[in-house]
Every structure is written in structure tokens, then in C-alpha cells.
């Protein structure tokens, strides 16, 4: 996990180890003992810092959520995804994204709250588009689900493109494909209007 040089504490190591194992095994599949072993500390030290596995999971959720929001703000400040060095961002964002997706699947309220914040931000973003979506909220929700859902289907997407999207090269291809999806129309305005009318009639 990404962290500043002065964050190399036992607490940070435990958090990073927990996020890694929670991502790989889910909340139920990773024990305090497993996390302690991964972090190179004692089980007692894990309990000293976090109290319980649930409290540790909540701390991981908060960290991942806050870090992803911070990265989002940094990207906006730096000019957006098109100006981002994907290879440099990969080791930071990939573990966070996969952790949050797994946490959502495990029923995390914090991870779900982040998803809803993504939808809120997406809804605001639609107001800057040259044309208005017919349903701003649904548009933003589907957009957020598309961005996060790729990681739910990590194995299938990786198999389809012949490269692991968790690796730097595969992640770069994934990011470029998303940019293409967001910028290249898949139907003409006339086709879109026909589909819209059909959906309204049925």
C-alpha cells in the first residue's frame, strides 16, 4: 500500500497487511493471527492498536476511502486522468480500488458510502457536460458502477485481454480503454434517440 516514509509504523504495517489479506480472502477469511503474521508483529500488538478485527476493518475502510478521495482531488488539480502517468499511479490506486470493491462485496458501510459519494460527484459532473443526461442520478450511478465493477470481474477481464489488469501494463490498458469508452460514442444521435423513445414507451 502507498504510504509516506514516516508512516512505517507497526500500526501502518498492520493496516497494510490487513488490507492485503481482506482483499485476497474477504473479512471472514483473514484472521487476526494471519494479519499479524503478514505484518510481522504479534497478535497482541494487532489487538493493542485496533482492539478487534471489525475495528481493524473499519480503520482500513476509512483509510482507503480517504486516500481515494485525496487521489481524486489530486487528479482534478493536476488536470484530470488524461494528464496522469498511469504507470506511476498503478501501485497506489490498484490496491485501494481492489480493496474497496472487495469491502463493498463484504457489506462495508464505509465502502458503500464512498460509492455514493462517487455517484454524487458524478451527478455534479454531468452539469458540466455539453448535453444533459435524461436521468442524471442514474447516469452517475451506472458510471460509478462501471468504474468499480471492472475490478469485480478482474479475472474475467484479464482473461479477455490476455493480461492481468492488476499488473502495471494491464492496468494501463484498462485505463486507456475506459478513457475511450468515455470519449468515443457507440451510436449516432439518431440511434440514441430511437433507443430513448423505445425505453420510454416500454
XYZ file of N, CA and C in Angstrom:
606
model
N 0.824 -1.202 0.000
C 0.000 0.000 0.000
C 0.862 1.256 0.000
N 0.362 2.315 -0.617
C 1.075 3.578 -0.643
C 1.037 4.222 0.735
N 2.171 4.780 1.161
C 2.223 5.489 2.418
C 3.468 6.356 2.444
N 3.459 7.474 3.163
C 4.639 8.314 3.263
C 5.731 7.614 4.058
N 6.971 8.099 3.927
C 8.112 7.442 4.556
C 7.994 7.411 6.073
N 7.362 8.436 6.667
C 7.271 8.489 8.119
C 6.107 7.682 8.667
N 5.419 6.921 7.791
C 4.272 6.131 8.215
C 4.639 4.653 8.356
N 5.943 4.366 8.451
C 6.395 2.977 8.534
C 6.309 2.487 9.977
N 5.142 2.633 10.572
C 4.919 2.231 11.954
C 4.282 0.860 11.999
N 4.270 0.272 13.200
C 3.609 -1.024 13.363
C 2.137 -0.912 12.994
N 1.501 0.168 13.383
C 0.083 0.359 13.066
C -0.140 0.390 11.556
N 0.737 1.095 10.832
C 0.616 1.170 9.373
C 0.869 -0.190 8.733
N 1.866 -0.926 9.246
C 2.151 -2.257 8.703
C 0.963 -3.199 8.916
N 0.348 -3.094 10.079
C -0.832 -3.925 10.364
C -1.967 -3.562 9.419
N -2.193 -2.277 9.237
C -3.250 -1.818 8.325
C -3.012 -2.327 6.907
N -1.785 -2.174 6.424
C -1.465 -2.615 5.072
C -1.633 -4.128 4.926
N -1.179 -4.868 5.920
C -1.313 -6.330 5.888
C -2.777 -6.732 5.903
N -3.563 -6.059 6.722
C -4.997 -6.373 6.798
C -5.686 -6.082 5.468
N -5.368 -4.964 4.844
C -5.984 -4.627 3.567
C -5.628 -5.658 2.507
N -4.389 -6.112 2.528
C -3.958 -7.132 1.565
C -4.733 -8.433 1.765
N -4.831 -8.897 3.009
C -5.499 -10.173 3.263
C -7.012 -10.060 3.134
N -7.586 -8.939 3.543
C -9.026 -8.749 3.371
C -9.383 -8.747 1.879
N -8.512 -8.163 1.059
C -8.740 -8.155 -0.386
C -8.674 -9.567 -0.952
N -7.687 -10.331 -0.530
C -7.482 -11.675 -1.070
C -8.499 -12.687 -0.553
N -8.872 -12.571 0.736
C -9.672 -13.615 1.374
C -11.054 -13.170 1.844
N -11.288 -11.862 1.879
C -12.526 -11.369 2.463
C -12.374 -11.226 3.962
N -13.301 -10.516 4.587
C -13.215 -10.235 6.014
C -13.256 -11.516 6.840
N -14.060 -12.488 6.423
C -14.185 -13.718 7.196
C -12.979 -14.635 7.034
N -12.297 -14.521 5.917
C -11.200 -15.441 5.622
C -9.849 -15.041 6.172
N -9.752 -13.845 6.759
C -8.472 -13.365 7.297
C -8.588 -13.219 8.807
N -7.800 -13.972 9.537
C -7.842 -13.925 11.000
C -6.843 -12.909 11.537
N -7.019 -12.530 12.793
C -6.058 -11.646 13.456
C -4.661 -12.255 13.407
N -4.578 -13.572 13.629
C -3.284 -14.247 13.603
C -2.644 -14.146 12.217
N -3.457 -14.337 11.159
C -2.934 -14.236 9.791
C -2.410 -12.828 9.514
N -3.167 -11.842 9.946
C -2.795 -10.447 9.705
C -1.517 -10.109 10.457
N -1.412 -10.579 11.692
C -0.209 -10.335 12.485
C 1.012 -10.949 11.809
N 0.862 -12.171 11.321
C 1.977 -12.835 10.652
C 2.390 -12.084 9.393
N 1.402 -11.611 8.623
C 1.688 -10.862 7.403
C 2.424 -9.562 7.717
N 2.053 -8.929 8.843
C 2.656 -7.651 9.226
C 3.970 -7.830 9.976
N 4.259 -9.062 10.406
C 5.484 -9.304 11.163
C 5.413 -8.815 12.591
N 4.206 -8.883 13.175
C 4.018 -8.458 14.565
C 3.248 -9.549 15.308
N 3.032 -9.345 16.590
C 2.272 -10.309 17.380
C 0.779 -10.022 17.287
N -0.032 -11.057 17.544
C -1.486 -10.867 17.562
C -1.878 -9.859 18.633
N -1.133 -9.884 19.751
C -1.427 -8.944 20.827
C -1.233 -7.501 20.404
N -0.230 -7.246 19.546
C 0.006 -5.880 19.086
C -1.123 -5.421 18.157
N -1.649 -6.345 17.350
C -2.797 -6.005 16.495
C -3.968 -5.580 17.367
N -4.235 -6.344 18.407
C -5.359 -6.016 19.303
C -5.069 -4.738 20.092
N -3.803 -4.502 20.425
C -3.442 -3.275 21.137
C -3.779 -2.041 20.302
N -3.458 -2.095 19.015
C -3.675 -0.937 18.148
C -5.125 -0.796 17.693
N -5.814 -1.915 17.461
C -7.144 -1.834 16.840
C -8.266 -2.459 17.670
N -7.939 -3.271 18.631
C -8.962 -3.822 19.503
C -9.591 -5.104 18.994
N -10.141 -5.076 17.796
C -10.817 -6.242 17.228
C -10.645 -6.243 15.717
N -10.967 -7.369 15.107
C -10.863 -7.447 13.647
C -11.846 -6.495 12.982
N -13.042 -6.345 13.554
C -14.027 -5.438 12.972
C -13.543 -3.992 13.037
N -12.934 -3.622 14.163
C -12.398 -2.262 14.285
C -11.246 -2.049 13.305
N -10.435 -3.082 13.113
C -9.349 -3.008 12.131
C -9.909 -2.848 10.733
N -10.930 -3.605 10.414
C -11.565 -3.500 9.099
C -12.122 -2.092 8.882
N -12.742 -1.520 9.899
C -13.294 -0.174 9.779
C -12.184 0.851 9.567
N -11.045 0.652 10.242
C -9.907 1.559 10.055
C -9.366 1.459 8.634
N -9.308 0.242 8.106
C -8.860 0.040 6.723
C -9.813 0.716 5.743
N -11.103 0.565 5.987
C -12.110 1.183 5.131
C -11.952 2.698 5.109
N -11.787 3.282 6.289
C -11.650 4.738 6.373
C -10.402 5.213 5.644
N -9.303 4.489 5.841
C -8.052 4.871 5.183
C -8.203 4.803 3.665
N -8.755 3.687 3.160
C -8.906 3.519 1.710
C -9.818 4.589 1.135
N -10.917 4.854 1.814
C -11.866 5.873 1.354
C -11.211 7.247 1.304
N -10.544 7.637 2.402
C -9.923 8.955 2.464
C -8.796 9.094 1.437
N -8.028 8.018 1.248
C -6.909 8.075 0.292
C -7.428 8.186 -1.142
N -8.485 7.455 -1.469
C -9.031 7.531 -2.823
C -9.631 8.907 -3.097
N -10.291 9.484 -2.105
C -10.831 10.831 -2.277
C -9.697 11.844 -2.456
N -8.620 11.651 -1.710
C -7.459 12.530 -1.844
C -6.848 12.414 -3.239
N -6.722 11.179 -3.725
C -6.174 10.966 -5.066
C -7.076 11.616 -6.111
N -8.389 11.475 -5.932
C -9.333 12.102 -6.859
C -9.146 13.606 -6.921
N -8.964 14.233 -5.767
C -8.735 15.678 -5.724
C -7.415 16.042 -6.399
N -6.392 15.206 -6.193
C -5.088 15.458 -6.813
C -5.184 15.373 -8.334
N -5.952 14.410 -8.833
C -6.099 14.258 -10.277
C -6.789 15.470 -10.883
N -7.821 15.949 -10.205
C -8.518 17.142 -10.699
C -7.565 18.323 -10.724
N -6.775 18.467 -9.665
C -5.831 19.585 -9.572
C -4.762 19.499 -10.653
N -4.366 18.259 -10.990
C -3.304 18.069 -11.970
C -3.814 18.067 -13.410
N -5.110 18.172 -13.597
C -5.632 18.284 -14.948
C -6.406 17.083 -15.439
N -6.703 16.145 -14.540
C -7.544 15.027 -14.938
C -6.785 13.790 -15.329
N -7.544 12.714 -15.566
C -6.946 11.407 -15.855
C -6.101 11.414 -17.124
N -6.475 12.243 -18.088
C -5.746 12.262 -19.363
C -4.307 12.739 -19.182
N -4.036 13.507 -18.103
C -2.695 14.024 -17.858
C -1.928 13.180 -16.842
N -2.512 12.040 -16.439
C -1.932 11.240 -15.371
C -0.985 10.176 -15.916
N 0.129 9.986 -15.236
C 1.059 8.903 -15.546
C 0.502 7.628 -14.922
N -0.127 6.793 -15.745
C -0.807 5.598 -15.249
C 0.160 4.654 -14.562
N 1.358 4.509 -15.113
C 2.330 3.593 -14.523
C 2.728 4.044 -13.124
N 2.761 5.358 -12.901
C 3.114 5.873 -11.579
C 1.956 5.731 -10.600
N 0.720 5.852 -11.094
C -0.454 5.768 -10.234
C -0.812 4.335 -9.885
N -0.455 3.379 -10.734
C -0.883 1.991 -10.557
C -0.602 1.412 -9.180
N 0.644 1.472 -8.682
C 0.911 0.852 -7.386
C 0.178 1.503 -6.228
N -0.335 2.713 -6.432
C -1.083 3.414 -5.390
C -2.570 3.086 -5.482
N -3.139 3.257 -6.678
C -4.590 3.150 -6.822
C -5.109 1.719 -6.925
N -4.345 0.824 -7.557
C -4.848 -0.531 -7.766
C -5.165 -1.254 -6.462
N -4.260 -1.266 -5.469
C -4.598 -1.944 -4.214
C -5.801 -1.318 -3.508
N -5.903 0.006 -3.570
C -7.028 0.684 -2.922
C -8.346 0.336 -3.605
N -8.350 0.359 -4.943
C -9.574 0.063 -5.678
C -10.033 -1.375 -5.458
N -9.089 -2.305 -5.527
C -9.478 -3.708 -5.338
C -9.924 -3.962 -3.904
N -9.277 -3.295 -2.946
C -9.709 -3.443 -1.555
C -11.139 -2.934 -1.377
N -11.417 -1.746 -1.894
C -12.739 -1.153 -1.706
C -13.835 -1.977 -2.367
N -13.545 -2.523 -3.541
C -14.534 -3.364 -4.207
C -14.828 -4.595 -3.360
N -13.779 -5.237 -2.847
C -13.988 -6.414 -2.005
C -14.739 -6.040 -0.732
N -14.415 -4.883 -0.178
C -15.078 -4.439 1.034
C -16.559 -4.168 0.785
N -16.875 -3.588 -0.374
C -18.288 -3.395 -0.742
C -19.006 -4.735 -0.827
N -18.357 -5.696 -1.452
C -18.952 -7.020 -1.600
C -19.171 -7.690 -0.246
N -18.331 -7.330 0.736
C -18.463 -7.880 2.089
C -19.426 -7.073 2.957
N -20.053 -6.058 2.367
C -21.075 -5.312 3.094
C -20.585 -4.142 3.909
N -19.464 -3.543 3.532
C -18.923 -2.412 4.282
C -19.763 -1.148 4.071
N -20.196 -0.543 5.171
C -20.949 0.710 5.068
C -20.056 1.848 4.602
N -18.785 1.832 5.014
C -17.856 2.887 4.617
C -17.576 2.833 3.119
N -17.344 1.615 2.602
C -17.083 1.470 1.175
C -18.314 1.843 0.362
N -19.486 1.472 0.868
C -20.728 1.846 0.182
C -20.915 3.356 0.198
N -20.550 3.985 1.322
C -20.642 5.448 1.412
C -19.739 6.107 0.383
N -18.546 5.533 0.165
C -17.648 6.074 -0.857
C -18.285 5.953 -2.237
N -18.917 4.819 -2.516
C -19.580 4.644 -3.804
C -20.641 5.726 -3.993
N -21.421 5.991 -2.950
C -22.470 7.010 -3.045
C -21.865 8.402 -3.232
N -20.706 8.647 -2.621
C -20.030 9.923 -2.840
C -19.549 10.031 -4.285
N -19.111 8.909 -4.850
C -18.716 8.896 -6.259
C -19.917 9.226 -7.144
N -21.079 8.689 -6.774
C -22.294 8.974 -7.542
C -22.658 10.449 -7.414
N -22.575 10.985 -6.204
C -22.858 12.416 -6.001
C -21.938 13.286 -6.857
N -20.638 12.942 -6.851
C -19.671 13.710 -7.639
C -19.965 13.571 -9.128
N -20.319 12.361 -9.543
C -20.655 12.135 -10.947
C -21.880 12.915 -11.378
N -22.847 13.004 -10.471
C -24.059 13.767 -10.789
C -23.727 15.243 -10.983
N -22.847 15.780 -10.139
C -22.414 17.165 -10.306
C -21.644 17.332 -11.609
N -20.836 16.322 -11.941
C -20.040 16.374 -13.167
C -20.927 16.470 -14.405
N -22.080 15.817 -14.375
C -22.959 15.845 -15.551
C -23.405 17.260 -15.907
N -23.369 18.153 -14.934
C -23.789 19.534 -15.187
C -22.770 20.292 -16.038
N -21.568 19.713 -16.180
C -20.538 20.348 -16.999
C -20.510 19.787 -18.421
N -21.316 18.763 -18.682
C -21.313 18.131 -19.997
C -22.019 19.012 -21.023
N -21.648 18.871 -22.305
C -22.292 19.689 -23.342
C -23.765 19.349 -23.533
N -24.157 18.121 -23.212
C -25.560 17.729 -23.267
C -25.950 17.097 -21.940
N -27.225 17.226 -21.569
C -27.691 16.712 -20.291
C -28.165 15.270 -20.423
N -27.748 14.382 -19.514
C -28.323 13.031 -19.486
C -29.817 13.125 -19.161
N -30.587 12.176 -19.640
C -32.023 12.198 -19.368
C -32.321 11.938 -17.897
N -31.427 11.234 -17.222
C -31.586 10.935 -15.797
C -30.198 11.058 -15.151
N -29.919 12.215 -14.577
C -28.583 12.484 -14.047
C -28.160 11.456 -12.995
N -29.063 11.151 -12.061
C -28.701 10.255 -10.961
C -28.388 8.847 -11.469
N -29.219 8.342 -12.351
C -28.985 7.007 -12.890
C -27.704 6.979 -13.717
N -27.473 8.037 -14.475
C -26.246 8.133 -15.285
C -25.019 8.052 -14.380
N -25.035 8.841 -13.296
C -23.895 8.873 -12.389
C -23.709 7.539 -11.678
N -24.814 6.886 -11.308
C -24.733 5.601 -10.615
C -24.150 4.523 -11.529
N -24.604 4.493 -12.775
C -24.092 3.498 -13.721
C -22.624 3.765 -14.024
N -22.251 5.030 -14.145
C -20.853 5.386 -14.416
C -19.942 4.907 -13.284
N -20.364 5.150 -12.049
C -19.571 4.707 -10.895
C -19.488 3.190 -10.845
N -20.603 2.519 -11.141
C -20.620 1.050 -11.119
C -19.715 0.477 -12.200
N -19.682 1.109 -13.367
C -18.803 0.659 -14.436
C -17.343 0.752 -14.020
N -16.985 1.859 -13.382
C -15.599 2.079 -12.983
C -15.152 1.091 -11.914
N -16.033 0.798 -10.951
C -15.670 -0.121 -9.877
C -15.916 -1.583 -10.264
N -16.934 -1.807 -11.107
C -17.312 -3.172 -11.449
C -16.254 -3.929 -12.227
N -15.392 -3.206 -12.927
C -14.309 -3.862 -13.661
C -13.462 -4.713 -12.717
N -13.306 -4.237 -11.473
C -12.460 -4.946 -10.524
C -13.177 -6.148 -9.907
N -14.497 -6.127 -9.934
C -15.250 -7.312 -9.507
C -14.999 -8.457 -10.490
N -14.912 -8.105 -11.762
C -14.685 -9.088 -12.826
C -13.227 -9.110 -13.255
N -12.345 -8.882 -12.301
C -10.917 -8.802 -12.616
C -10.430 -10.030 -13.386
N -10.751 -11.220 -12.906
C -10.259 -12.446 -13.554
C -10.775 -12.557 -14.980
N -12.062 -12.248 -15.163
C -12.670 -12.378 -16.489
C -12.126 -11.332 -17.461
N -11.994 -10.085 -17.002
C -11.451 -9.025 -17.865
C -10.002 -9.333 -18.226
N -9.239 -9.794 -17.252
C -7.834 -10.136 -17.501
C -7.723 -11.237 -18.545
N -8.581 -12.249 -18.430
C -8.558 -13.345 -19.393
C -8.937 -12.848 -20.779
N -9.889 -11.935 -20.840
C -10.360 -11.429 -22.129
C -9.286 -10.650 -22.870
N -8.479 -9.875 -22.141
C -7.459 -9.066 -22.817
C -6.092 -9.752 -22.814
N -6.021 -10.914 -22.168
C -4.773 -11.663 -22.160
C -3.700 -11.080 -21.276
N -4.115 -10.325 -20.266
C -3.146 -9.669 -19.392
C -3.821 -9.311 -18.076
N -3.139 -9.509 -16.976
C -3.705 -9.226 -15.661
C -3.863 -7.723 -15.475
N -5.100 -7.265 -15.236
C -5.333 -5.833 -15.057
C -4.783 -5.332 -13.725
N -4.348 -6.259 -12.856
C -3.712 -5.841 -11.610
C -2.249 -5.477 -11.830
N -1.672 -5.871 -12.976
C -0.292 -5.525 -13.296
C -0.217 -4.158 -13.959
N 0.936 -3.523 -13.923
C 1.072 -2.169 -14.483
C 0.639 -2.050 -15.941
N 1.046 -3.002 -16.780
C 0.705 -2.926 -18.200
C -0.790 -3.149 -18.425
N -1.341 -4.158 -17.750
C -2.771 -4.427 -17.885
C -3.613 -3.286 -17.346
N -3.161 -2.690 -16.250
C -3.883 -1.562 -15.658
C -3.863 -0.358 -16.591
N -2.733 -0.151 -17.256
C -2.635 0.952 -18.218
C -3.611 0.737 -19.373
N -3.695 -0.509 -19.857
C -4.652 -0.809 -20.942
C -6.084 -0.590 -20.478
N -6.362 -0.987 -19.244
C -7.701 -0.805 -18.683
C -8.053 0.682 -18.616
N -7.121 1.494 -18.139
C -7.361 2.931 -18.018
C -7.594 3.568 -19.381
N -6.796 3.189 -20.366
C -6.967 3.738 -21.717
C -8.301 3.312 -22.314
N -8.703 2.068 -22.056
C -9.988 1.600 -22.566
C -11.138 2.395 -21.955
N -11.039 2.690 -20.654
C -12.078 3.487 -20.005
C -12.149 4.887 -20.601
N -10.989 5.476 -20.871
C -10.982 6.797 -21.489
C -11.639 6.751 -22.866
N -11.384 5.686 -23.620
C -12.022 5.527 -24.927
C -13.533 5.405 -24.782
N -13.963 4.609 -23.806
C -15.403 4.422 -23.587
C -16.079 5.745 -23.266
N -15.391 6.579 -22.488
C -15.988 7.847 -22.086
C -15.939 8.910 -23.177
N -15.118 8.695 -24.206
C -14.945 9.729 -25.221
C -15.407 9.333 -26.623
N -15.533 8.038 -26.893
C -15.930 7.595 -28.233
C -17.393 7.166 -28.236
N -18.263 7.855 -28.950
C -19.683 7.462 -28.992
C -19.851 6.074 -29.614
N -20.767 5.293 -29.063
C -21.006 3.953 -29.601
C -22.240 3.913 -30.502
N -22.954 5.033 -30.593
C -24.099 5.105 -31.504
C -24.299 6.544 -31.949
N -24.991 6.696 -33.050
C -25.268 8.030 -33.577
C -26.356 8.690 -32.737
N -26.476 10.020 -32.807
C -27.558 10.699 -32.078
C -28.935 10.162 -32.464
N -29.087 9.796 -33.744
C -30.379 9.265 -34.205
C -30.685 7.911 -33.552
N -29.672 7.055 -33.474
C -29.857 5.747 -32.833
C -30.162 5.913 -31.345
N -29.469 6.849 -30.710
C -29.697 7.095 -29.293
C -31.114 7.580 -29.044
N -31.599 8.434 -29.920
C -32.962 8.955 -29.774
C -33.986 7.838 -29.959
N -33.770 6.963 -30.915
C -34.669 5.829 -31.121
C -34.705 4.923 -29.900
N -33.538 4.658 -29.320
C -33.466 3.816 -28.134
C -34.135 4.481 -26.949
N -33.970 5.791 -26.831
C -34.599 6.528 -25.735
C -36.113 6.461 -25.862
N -36.625 6.647 -27.049
C -38.077 6.605 -27.250
C -38.614 5.195 -26.951
N -37.872 4.196 -27.364
C -38.294 2.816 -27.117
C -38.371 2.533 -25.620
N -37.352 2.990 -24.871
C -37.336 2.745 -23.432
C -38.471 3.487 -22.726
N -38.837 4.679 -23.222
C -39.931 5.432 -22.625
C -41.272 4.778 -22.909
N -41.386 4.163 -24.086
C -42.652 3.518 -24.458
C -42.847 2.187 -23.758
N -41.742 1.546 -23.347
C -41.847 0.214 -22.748
C -41.392 0.240 -21.277
